[in-house]
Short mmCIF file of C-alpha atoms in Angstrom, two decimals:
data_model
loop_
_atom_site.label_atom_id
_atom_site.label_comp_id
_atom_site.label_asym_id
_atom_site.label_seq_id
_atom_site.Cartn_x
_atom_site.Cartn_y
_atom_site.Cartn_z
CA MET A 757 178.13 147.86 22.07
CA SER A 758 178.57 150.84 24.32
CA ILE A 759 180.78 150.97 27.38
CA ALA A 760 180.43 152.70 30.73
CA VAL A 761 183.27 152.95 33.22
CA ILE A 762 182.16 153.29 36.82
CA TYR A 763 185.02 154.81 38.79
CA GLY A 764 184.93 154.16 42.53
CA GLY A 765 188.13 155.97 43.47
CA THR A 766 188.28 159.27 45.32
CA ARG A 767 191.81 160.39 44.43
CA GLU A 768 192.17 162.75 41.49
CA GLU A 769 193.92 160.89 38.66
CA GLY A 770 194.66 157.97 40.98
CA ASN A 771 196.37 154.71 40.13
CA THR A 772 193.11 152.87 39.41
CA GLU A 773 191.96 155.61 37.08
CA TRP A 774 195.30 155.65 35.26
CA LEU A 775 195.29 151.88 34.76
CA THR A 776 191.68 151.99 33.57
CA GLU A 777 192.59 154.74 31.10
CA GLN A 778 195.15 152.34 29.60
CA VAL A 779 192.34 149.82 29.07
CA ILE A 780 189.92 152.26 27.42
CA LYS A 781 192.44 154.25 25.35
CA GLY A 782 190.94 154.76 21.88
CA LEU A 783 187.52 153.42 22.87
CA SER A 784 184.35 155.46 23.13
CA VAL A 785 183.16 155.21 26.73
CA GLU A 786 180.97 157.07 29.18
CA LYS A 787 182.97 157.82 32.32
CA ILE A 788 180.99 157.89 35.55
CA TYR A 789 182.93 159.16 38.55
CA LEU A 790 180.94 158.11 41.61
CA LYS A 791 182.81 160.67 43.76
CA GLU A 792 181.05 163.44 41.80
CA PHE A 793 177.62 162.31 42.99
CA GLU A 794 175.81 162.08 46.28
CA ILE A 795 174.84 158.46 46.99
CA LEU A 796 173.16 157.94 50.32
CA PRO A 797 173.51 154.64 52.16
CA ILE A 798 170.73 152.15 51.69
CA LYS A 799 168.01 152.13 54.34
CA ASP A 800 166.91 148.52 54.38
CA GLU A 801 163.14 148.64 54.12
CA ARG A 802 162.68 145.33 52.32
CA HIS A 803 160.50 143.92 55.07
CA SER A 804 158.56 147.03 56.05
CA GLU A 805 154.91 147.23 55.09
CA SER A 806 155.40 150.24 52.84
CA GLY A 807 158.66 148.97 51.31
CA PHE A 808 161.50 151.18 50.19
CA GLN A 809 160.84 154.89 50.30
CA GLU A 810 162.09 157.28 47.64
CA VAL A 811 165.58 158.60 48.31
CA PHE A 812 166.51 162.08 47.16
CA ASP A 813 170.10 161.80 45.98
CA ASP A 814 171.95 161.18 42.70
CA TYR A 815 171.69 157.38 42.66
CA ASN A 816 168.95 157.16 40.00
CA THR A 817 170.86 159.58 37.77
CA ILE A 818 173.89 157.30 37.92
CA LEU A 819 171.80 154.17 37.42
CA ASP A 820 170.14 155.64 34.33
CA LYS A 821 173.58 156.32 32.85
CA VAL A 822 174.79 152.78 33.65
CA LEU A 823 171.73 151.01 32.25
CA LYS A 824 172.22 152.60 28.79
CA HIS A 825 175.35 150.53 28.19
CA GLU A 826 175.99 146.90 27.34
CA ILE A 827 179.52 146.70 28.79
CA LEU A 828 180.28 147.90 32.32
CA ILE A 829 183.77 148.36 33.71
CA PHE A 830 183.91 148.64 37.50
CA ALA A 831 187.15 150.38 38.51
CA THR A 832 187.97 150.66 42.19
CA PRO A 833 191.00 150.86 44.41
CA VAL A 834 191.29 148.14 47.02
CA TYR A 835 190.25 149.65 50.36
CA TRP A 836 190.67 147.36 53.33
CA TYR A 837 190.55 144.30 51.06
CA SER A 838 187.29 145.34 49.45
CA MET A 839 185.87 147.88 47.01
CA SER A 840 185.82 151.57 47.80
CA GLY A 841 183.03 152.97 49.94
CA THR A 842 181.58 154.94 47.03
CA MET A 843 181.39 151.79 44.89
CA LYS A 844 179.83 149.84 47.75
CA LEU A 845 177.20 152.53 48.35
CA PHE A 846 176.26 152.39 44.66
CA ILE A 847 175.99 148.60 44.53
CA ASP A 848 174.19 148.36 47.87
CA ARG A 849 171.41 150.48 46.43
CA TRP A 850 170.79 147.83 43.76
CA SER A 851 168.73 146.06 46.45
CA GLN A 852 166.36 149.00 46.38
CA SER A 853 166.23 149.05 42.57
CA LEU A 854 165.13 145.42 42.57
CA ARG A 855 161.88 146.62 44.17
CA ASP A 856 161.57 150.03 42.51
CA LYS A 857 158.51 150.42 40.25
CA ASN A 858 160.51 152.89 38.16
CA TYR A 859 162.90 150.03 37.26
CA PRO A 860 160.52 147.09 36.74
CA ASN A 861 163.07 145.18 34.61
CA PHE A 862 166.14 146.03 36.66
CA ARG A 863 167.34 142.48 37.17
CA ALA A 864 166.65 141.48 33.55
CA ASP A 865 168.36 144.64 32.30
CA LEU A 866 171.50 143.88 34.31
CA ALA A 867 171.45 140.27 33.09
CA LYS A 868 172.12 141.59 29.57
CA LYS A 869 175.35 143.33 30.64
CA LYS A 870 178.95 142.23 30.28
CA ALA A 871 181.13 143.21 33.22
CA PHE A 872 184.83 143.81 33.74
CA VAL A 873 186.60 144.73 36.98
CA ILE A 874 189.79 146.75 37.38
CA VAL A 875 191.32 147.06 40.84
CA VAL A 876 194.56 148.47 42.18
CA GLY A 877 195.97 147.82 45.64
CA GLY A 878 199.29 148.14 47.39
CA ASP A 879 199.44 145.16 49.75
CA ASN A 880 200.11 142.06 47.63
CA PRO A 881 196.96 142.64 45.54
CA SER A 882 197.47 139.64 43.26
CA ILE A 883 196.50 137.57 46.30
CA LYS A 884 194.73 139.92 48.71
CA ALA A 885 192.42 141.47 46.10
CA LEU A 886 191.06 138.08 45.04
CA PRO A 887 188.24 138.15 47.63
CA LEU A 888 187.17 141.47 46.10
CA ILE A 889 187.13 139.90 42.64
CA GLN A 890 185.10 137.02 44.08
CA GLN A 891 182.69 139.52 45.63
CA PHE A 892 182.09 141.10 42.22
CA LYS A 893 181.65 137.63 40.71
CA TYR A 894 178.93 136.80 43.23
CA ILE A 895 177.19 140.12 42.51
CA PHE A 896 177.32 139.51 38.77
CA ASP A 897 176.15 135.91 39.18
CA TYR A 898 173.19 137.07 41.26
CA PHE A 899 172.04 139.30 38.43
CA GLY A 900 172.99 136.92 35.62
CA MET A 901 175.62 139.33 34.28
CA SER A 902 178.47 137.95 32.20
CA PHE A 903 181.76 138.42 34.07
CA GLU A 904 184.20 138.90 31.21
CA GLY A 905 187.43 139.48 33.10
CA TYR A 906 189.40 141.39 35.66
CA LEU A 907 192.70 143.20 36.04
CA ILE A 908 194.64 143.68 39.26
CA GLY A 909 197.34 146.31 39.50
CA LYS A 910 199.89 146.94 42.26
CA ALA A 911 200.35 150.48 43.50
CA SER A 912 199.84 152.53 46.61
CA LYS A 913 201.45 155.95 46.31
CA PRO A 914 200.33 158.27 43.50
CA GLY A 915 201.91 157.28 40.20
CA GLU A 916 203.26 153.93 41.37
CA ILE A 917 201.08 152.07 38.89
CA HIS A 918 203.42 153.22 36.11
CA HIS A 919 205.93 150.66 37.40
CA ASP A 920 203.57 147.67 37.21
CA LYS A 921 204.56 146.42 33.76
CA LYS A 922 202.53 143.23 34.16
CA ALA A 923 199.32 145.20 34.84
CA ILE A 924 200.04 147.56 31.96
CA ALA A 925 200.48 144.61 29.57
CA ALA A 926 197.23 143.09 30.88
CA ALA A 927 195.49 146.45 30.37
CA ILE A 928 196.55 146.49 26.71
CA GLN A 929 195.29 142.92 26.31
CA MET A 930 191.94 143.84 27.92
CA ARG A 931 191.69 146.85 25.58
CA GLU A 932 192.11 144.58 22.55
CA GLU A 933 189.43 142.25 23.90
CA LEU A 934 187.06 145.17 24.39
CA LYS A 935 187.77 146.45 20.87
CA GLU A 936 186.90 143.01 19.49
CA GLN A 937 183.66 142.87 21.45
CA VAL A 938 182.63 146.34 20.31
CA LYS A 939 183.60 145.61 16.69
CA PHE A 940 181.91 142.18 16.67
CA ASN A 941 178.62 143.60 17.93
CA GLN A 942 178.35 146.60 15.60
#
């Protein structure tokens, strides 16, 4: 099984990225940094006569990368008790892909994926990030994706995640689980 990590953070080598790197250490993954791409906001044309119009940005390039993999890791800092704007822009566009003739099996393709979520926040994230985890769960449920697990780290300032021993231990445990899944399915 192949793994893609979808990074929603905008800080270079931020806390979420560092914690995610602890999870994927030693694993072969494709890293997708959403901040490196232009993703335009969705223009809701679901109910217009002509439907969604083609959008000229990098979204389809990202989607093509994501769809190649069986395991997806969504890594985002907690921004205002939700996912980052870049992550939200990417996921919002899934509504368009559901009706895109270039992705006729989009929903079925996502249903085959296993998903993990890694989030880092500074304001009591073990409690306040739970609605974000629930949001991802609802998204995965909608598509029939298997939600395999999540990890919440506590950090705000650059480098603070190094002090969250509980999150680091959970990252190592998640890494072992991923190794087993990859090994089992080879």
